[in-house]
Amino acid sequence: AQSVTQLDSQVPVFEEAPVELRCNYSSSVSVYLFWYVQYPNQGLQLLLKYLSGSTLVKGINGFEAEFNKSQTSFHLRKPSVHISDTAEYFCAVIFNFGNEKLTFGTGTRLTIIP
Amino acid sequence: GAVVSQHPSRVICKSGTSVKIECRSLDFQATTMFWYRQFPKKSLMLMATSNEGSKATYEQGVEKDKFLINHASLTLSTLTVTSAHPEDSSFYICSARDSGGRFFGQETQYFGPGTRLLVL
């Protein structure tokens, strides 16, 4: 079955430290990859996406992600986090370009420690 | 651009009543909208795909008679939870795809802020 795995349910990080949030998916065919952020009691906001081309994708708020086809991963990184980055982060994948349904990971709660 | 709104943002209702949630794309047309349900500390689960002018496509295990979806126009989809019960309490989120692909392409979904439903 096609699935998206976010291994870390919670990640605490000190302010101004770097962070990496991991995402792996199960598929041997081409996919579209997304990272969304959800602030408390709000909907999801698109951070970045990978469709094709350069494997390093830059998004909003200083985040970037790298697509690794051989490892079927799409890890999210930021070199220096801020208090305002505290939120839930979801990795999502479109496995079927025909219906373009998003399959979400279980989310990673990023907590920034002052 | 690419703003999706939901109304109401939160609603409390009595068991057995019906609740309607609206999802609107404010600055783009969306032939396709999606309805998700999010449980506390859980991921989003797709409930159904709503297509303008046609019947919604429900995911396996979702009761179509309980969760009525109407996509009446290119900017509005509604989800009606009929005869709501406490187990229907959840956070409901809609998303919409820009039919014209003007923002980030048609594969990108834009999410509403969500509606928190509490059934007493």
Coordinates of N, CA, C and O in Angstrom, one line a residue, chain B residues 4-114:
Chain B
V4 N -8.8 30.2 0.6 CA -10.0 29.4 0.8 C -10.6 29.7 2.2 O -9.8 29.7 3.2
S5 N -11.9 29.9 2.2 CA -12.5 30.2 3.5 C -13.5 29.1 3.9 O -14.0 28.4 3.0
Q6 N -13.7 29.0 5.2 CA -14.7 28.0 5.7 C -15.6 28.7 6.7 O -15.2 29.6 7.5
H7 N -16.9 28.3 6.7 CA -17.8 28.9 7.6 C -18.8 27.9 8.1 O -19.3 27.1 7.2
P8 N -19.0 27.7 9.4 CA -18.5 28.5 10.4 C -17.1 28.0 10.8 O -16.7 27.0 10.4
S9 N -16.4 28.8 11.7 CA -15.1 28.3 12.1 C -15.2 27.3 13.3 O -14.4 26.4 13.4
R10 N -16.3 27.4 14.0 CA -16.6 26.4 15.0 C -18.1 26.4 15.3 O -18.8 27.4 15.1
V11 N -18.6 25.2 15.6 CA -20.0 25.1 15.8 C -20.3 24.0 16.8 O -19.6 23.0 16.9
I12 N -21.2 24.3 17.7 CA -21.7 23.3 18.7 C -23.1 23.0 18.5 O -23.9 23.9 18.3
C13 N -23.4 21.7 18.4 CA -24.8 21.4 18.2 C -25.3 20.2 19.0 O -24.4 19.5 19.6
K14 N -26.5 20.0 19.1 CA -27.1 18.9 19.9 C -27.1 17.6 19.0 O -27.2 17.7 17.8
S15 N -27.0 16.5 19.7 CA -27.0 15.2 19.0 C -28.3 15.1 18.2 O -29.4 15.4 18.8
G16 N -28.3 14.6 17.0 CA -29.5 14.4 16.2 C -29.8 15.5 15.2 O -30.6 15.4 14.3
T17 N -29.1 16.7 15.4 CA -29.3 17.8 14.5 C -28.3 17.7 13.3 O -27.4 16.9 13.3
S18 N -28.6 18.5 12.3 CA -27.7 18.6 11.1 C -26.9 19.9 11.1 O -27.4 20.9 11.5
V19 N -25.7 19.8 10.6 CA -24.8 21.0 10.5 C -24.3 21.1 9.1 O -23.8 20.1 8.6
K20 N -24.3 22.3 8.6 CA -23.8 22.6 7.3 C -22.5 23.4 7.4 O -22.5 24.4 8.1
I21 N -21.5 23.0 6.7 CA -20.2 23.7 6.7 C -19.9 24.1 5.2 O -20.1 23.3 4.3
E22 N -19.6 25.4 5.1 CA -19.3 25.9 3.7 C -17.8 26.1 3.5 O -17.1 26.5 4.4
C23 N -17.5 25.8 2.3 CA -16.1 26.0 1.8 C -16.1 26.8 0.5 O -16.7 26.4 -0.4
R24 N -15.4 27.9 0.6 CA -15.4 28.8 -0.6 C -14.0 29.1 -1.1 O -13.1 29.4 -0.2
S25 N -13.8 29.1 -2.4 CA -12.5 29.6 -2.9 C -12.8 31.1 -3.3 O -13.7 31.4 -4.0
L26 N -12.0 32.0 -2.7 CA -12.3 33.4 -2.7 C -11.8 34.1 -4.0 O -12.4 35.1 -4.5
D27 N -10.7 33.7 -4.5 CA -10.1 34.4 -5.6 C -9.7 33.5 -6.8 O -8.9 33.8 -7.6
F28 N -10.3 32.3 -6.8 CA -10.0 31.4 -7.9 C -11.2 30.4 -8.1 O -12.0 30.3 -7.1
Q29 N -11.3 29.8 -9.2 CA -12.3 28.8 -9.4 C -11.8 27.4 -9.2 O -10.7 27.1 -9.5
A30 N -12.6 26.6 -8.6 CA -12.2 25.3 -8.2 C -13.2 24.3 -8.7 O -14.3 24.2 -8.1
T31 N -12.9 23.6 -9.7 CA -13.8 22.5 -10.1 C -13.8 21.3 -9.2 O -14.7 20.5 -9.1
T32 N -12.7 21.2 -8.4 CA -12.5 20.1 -7.5 C -12.2 20.6 -6.1 O -11.3 21.5 -5.9
M33 N -12.9 20.2 -5.1 CA -12.6 20.5 -3.7 C -12.6 19.2 -3.0 O -13.2 18.2 -3.4
F34 N -11.9 19.2 -1.9 CA -11.7 18.0 -1.1 C -12.1 18.3 0.4 O -11.9 19.4 0.9
W35 N -12.7 17.3 1.0 CA -13.1 17.4 2.4 C -12.3 16.4 3.2 O -12.2 15.2 2.9
Y36 N -11.7 16.9 4.3 CA -10.9 16.1 5.2 C -11.4 16.2 6.6 O -12.1 17.1 7.0
R37 N -11.0 15.2 7.4 CA -11.4 15.1 8.8 C -10.1 14.9 9.5 O -9.3 14.1 9.1
Q38 N -9.9 15.7 10.6 CA -8.7 15.6 11.4 C -9.0 15.3 12.8 O -9.7 16.1 13.5
F39 N -8.5 14.2 13.3 CA -8.7 13.9 14.7 C -7.6 14.5 15.5 O -6.5 14.7 15.0
P40 N -7.8 14.7 16.8 CA -6.7 15.2 17.7 C -5.4 14.5 17.5 O -5.4 13.3 17.6
K41 N -4.3 15.2 17.2 CA -3.0 14.6 17.1 C -2.9 13.5 16.1 O -2.1 12.6 16.1
K42 N -3.8 13.7 15.1 CA -3.7 12.7 14.0 C -3.6 13.4 12.6 O -3.8 14.6 12.6
S43 N -3.4 12.7 11.6 CA -3.2 13.3 10.3 C -4.6 13.6 9.7 O -5.6 13.3 10.3
L44 N -4.6 14.2 8.6 CA -5.8 14.4 7.8 C -6.2 13.2 7.1 O -5.4 12.6 6.4
M45 N -7.5 12.9 7.2 CA -8.1 11.8 6.5 C -9.0 12.3 5.4 O -10.0 13.0 5.7
L46 N -8.8 11.9 4.2 CA -9.7 12.4 3.1 C -11.0 11.7 3.2 O -11.1 10.5 3.3
M47 N -12.1 12.5 3.2 CA -13.4 11.9 3.3 C -14.0 11.8 1.9 O -14.6 10.8 1.6
A48 N -13.9 12.8 1.1 CA -14.5 12.8 -0.2 C -13.9 13.8 -1.1 O -13.3 14.8 -0.7
T49 N -14.1 13.6 -2.4 CA -13.7 14.5 -3.4 C -15.0 15.1 -4.0 O -15.8 14.3 -4.5
S50 N -15.0 16.4 -4.1 CA -16.2 17.1 -4.5 C -16.0 17.7 -5.9 O -15.0 18.5 -6.0
N51 N -16.8 17.4 -6.9 CA -16.6 17.9 -8.2 C -17.8 18.8 -8.6 O -19.0 18.4 -8.4
E52 N -17.6 20.0 -9.1 CA -18.6 20.9 -9.4 C -19.6 20.3 -10.5 O -19.1 19.7 -11.5
G53 N -20.8 20.3 -10.1 CA -21.8 19.8 -11.0 C -22.0 18.3 -11.1 O -22.8 17.8 -11.9
S54 N -21.3 17.6 -10.3 CA -21.5 16.1 -10.3 C -21.5 15.6 -8.8 O -21.2 16.3 -7.9
K55 N -21.8 14.3 -8.7 CA -21.8 13.7 -7.3 C -20.4 13.6 -6.8 O -19.4 13.4 -7.5
A56 N -20.3 13.7 -5.5 CA -19.0 13.6 -4.8 C -18.6 12.1 -4.8 O -19.4 11.2 -4.9
T57 N -17.3 11.9 -4.8 CA -16.7 10.6 -4.6 C -16.2 10.4 -3.2 O -15.3 11.1 -2.8
Y58 N -16.8 9.4 -2.5 CA -16.4 9.2 -1.1 C -15.4 8.1 -1.0 O -15.3 7.2 -1.7
E59 N -14.5 8.3 0.0 CA -13.5 7.4 0.4 C -14.2 6.2 1.1 O -15.3 6.3 1.7
Q60 N -13.5 5.1 1.0 CA -14.0 3.9 1.6 C -14.2 4.1 3.1 O -13.3 4.6 3.8
G61 N -15.4 3.6 3.6 CA -15.7 3.8 5.0 C -16.4 5.0 5.4 O -16.8 5.2 6.5
V62 N -16.5 6.0 4.5 CA -17.2 7.2 4.8 C -18.7 7.1 4.3 O -19.0 6.7 3.2
E63 N -19.6 7.4 5.2 CA -21.0 7.2 4.9 C -21.5 8.4 4.1 O -21.6 9.5 4.6
K64 N -21.9 8.1 2.9 CA -22.3 9.2 2.0 C -23.7 9.8 2.4 O -24.0 11.0 2.2
D65 N -24.5 9.0 3.1 CA -25.8 9.5 3.5 C -25.7 10.4 4.8 O -26.6 11.1 5.1
K66 N -24.6 10.2 5.5 CA -24.4 11.0 6.7 C -23.6 12.3 6.4 O -23.9 13.3 7.0
F67 N -22.7 12.2 5.5 CA -21.9 13.4 5.1 C -22.3 13.8 3.7 O -21.7 13.3 2.7
L68 N -23.2 14.7 3.6 CA -23.7 15.1 2.3 C -22.9 16.2 1.7 O -22.7 17.2 2.4
I69 N -22.4 16.0 0.5 CA -21.6 17.1 -0.1 C -22.3 17.6 -1.4 O -22.8 16.8 -2.2
N70 N -22.3 18.9 -1.5 CA -22.9 19.6 -2.6 C -21.9 20.6 -3.1 O -21.4 21.5 -2.4
H71 N -21.5 20.5 -4.4 CA -20.5 21.4 -5.0 C -21.3 22.2 -6.1 O -21.3 21.9 -7.3
A72 N -22.1 23.2 -5.6 CA -23.0 23.9 -6.5 C -22.4 24.8 -7.5 O -23.0 25.1 -8.5
S73 N -21.3 25.3 -7.2 CA -20.7 26.3 -8.1 C -19.2 26.1 -8.1 O -18.6 25.3 -7.3
L74 N -18.5 26.9 -8.9 CA -17.0 26.8 -9.0 C -16.3 27.4 -7.8 O -15.1 27.3 -7.7
T75 N -17.0 28.0 -6.9 CA -16.4 28.6 -5.7 C -17.0 28.1 -4.4 O -16.6 28.6 -3.4
L76 N -17.9 27.2 -4.5 CA -18.6 26.8 -3.2 C -18.9 25.3 -3.2 O -19.4 24.7 -4.1
S77 N -18.4 24.7 -2.1 CA -18.8 23.3 -1.8 C -19.3 23.3 -0.3 O -18.8 24.0 0.5
T78 N -20.3 22.5 -0.1 CA -20.8 22.4 1.3 C -20.8 21.0 1.8 O -21.0 20.0 1.0
L79 N -20.5 20.8 3.1 CA -20.6 19.5 3.7 C -21.7 19.6 4.8 O -21.6 20.5 5.7
T80 N -22.6 18.7 4.7 CA -23.7 18.7 5.7 C -23.5 17.4 6.5 O -23.6 16.3 5.9
V81 N -23.4 17.5 7.8 CA -23.3 16.4 8.7 C -24.7 16.1 9.2 O -25.3 17.0 9.9
T82 N -25.4 15.1 8.7 CA -26.7 14.8 9.1 C -26.9 14.0 10.3 O -26.0 13.1 10.6
S83 N -27.9 14.3 11.2 CA -28.1 13.6 12.4 C -26.8 13.3 13.1 O -26.4 12.2 13.4
A84 N -26.2 14.5 13.5 CA -24.9 14.4 14.1 C -24.9 13.7 15.5 O -25.9 13.8 16.2
H85 N -23.8 13.0 15.7 CA -23.6 12.3 17.0 C -22.3 12.7 17.6 O -21.4 13.2 16.9
P86 N -22.1 12.5 18.9 CA -20.8 12.9 19.5 C -19.6 12.4 18.8 O -18.6 13.1 18.8
E87 N -19.7 11.2 18.2 CA -18.5 10.7 17.5 C -18.2 11.4 16.3 O -17.1 11.2 15.7
D88 N -19.1 12.3 15.8 CA -18.8 13.1 14.6 C -18.0 14.4 15.0 O -17.6 15.1 14.1
S89 N -17.8 14.6 16.3 CA -17.1 15.8 16.7 C -15.7 15.7 16.2 O -15.0 14.6 16.3
S90 N -15.2 16.7 15.5 CA -13.9 16.6 14.9 C -13.6 18.0 14.3 O -14.4 18.9 14.4
F91 N -12.4 18.1 13.6 CA -12.0 19.3 12.9 C -12.1 18.9 11.4 O -11.5 18.0 10.9
Y92 N -13.0 19.6 10.7 CA -13.2 19.4 9.3 C -12.5 20.5 8.5 O -12.7 21.6 8.7
I93 N -11.7 20.0 7.5 CA -11.0 20.9 6.7 C -11.3 20.7 5.2 O -11.3 19.5 4.8
C94 N -11.5 21.7 4.5 CA -11.6 21.6 3.0 C -10.4 22.1 2.3 O -9.6 22.9 2.9
S95 N -10.3 21.7 1.1 CA -9.2 22.3 0.3 C -9.8 22.4 -1.2 O -10.8 21.8 -1.5
A96 N -9.1 23.2 -1.9 CA -9.6 23.5 -3.3 C -8.4 23.5 -4.2 O -7.3 24.0 -3.8
R97 N -8.6 23.1 -5.5 CA -7.6 23.2 -6.5 C -8.0 24.3 -7.4 O -9.1 24.4 -7.8
D98 N -7.0 25.1 -7.8 CA -7.2 26.2 -8.8 C -7.3 25.6 -10.2 O -6.4 25.1 -10.7
S99 N -8.5 25.6 -10.7 CA -8.8 25.0 -12.0 C -7.9 25.6 -13.1 O -7.6 25.0 -14.1
G100 N -7.6 26.9 -13.0 CA -6.8 27.5 -14.0 C -5.3 27.4 -13.8 O -4.5 27.7 -14.6
G101 N -5.0 26.8 -12.7 CA -3.5 26.5 -12.4 C -2.7 27.8 -12.4 O -1.5 27.8 -12.6
R102 N -3.4 28.9 -11.9 CA -2.6 30.2 -12.0 C -1.6 30.4 -10.9 O -0.7 31.1 -11.1
F103 N -1.8 29.7 -9.8 CA -0.9 30.0 -8.7 C 0.3 29.1 -8.7 O 1.4 29.4 -9.0
F104 N 0.1 27.8 -8.3 CA 1.2 26.9 -8.3 C 0.9 25.6 -9.0 O 1.5 24.6 -8.8
G105 N 0.0 25.7 -9.9 CA -0.3 24.5 -10.7 C -1.5 23.8 -10.2 O -1.9 23.9 -9.0
Q106 N -2.2 23.1 -11.0 CA -3.4 22.4 -10.7 C -3.2 21.3 -9.7 O -4.2 20.8 -9.1
E107 N -2.0 20.9 -9.5 CA -1.8 19.8 -8.5 C -1.8 20.3 -7.1 O -1.8 19.5 -6.1
T108 N -1.7 21.6 -6.9 CA -1.6 22.1 -5.5 C -3.0 22.4 -4.9 O -3.8 23.1 -5.6
Q109 N -3.2 21.9 -3.7 CA -4.4 22.2 -3.0 C -4.2 23.3 -2.0 O -3.2 23.4 -1.4
Y110 N -5.2 24.1 -1.9 CA -5.2 25.2 -0.9 C -6.2 25.0 0.1 O -7.4 24.7 -0.2
F111 N -5.8 25.1 1.4 CA -6.7 24.6 2.5 C -7.4 25.8 3.2 O -6.8 26.9 3.3
G112 N -8.6 25.5 3.6 CA -9.3 26.4 4.4 C -8.8 26.3 5.8 O -8.1 25.4 6.2
P113 N -9.3 27.2 6.7 CA -8.9 27.3 8.1 C -9.5 26.2 9.0 O -9.1 26.1 10.1
G114 N -10.5 25.5 8.4 CA -11.0 24.4 9.2 C -12.3 24.8 10.0 O -12.5 26.0 10.3

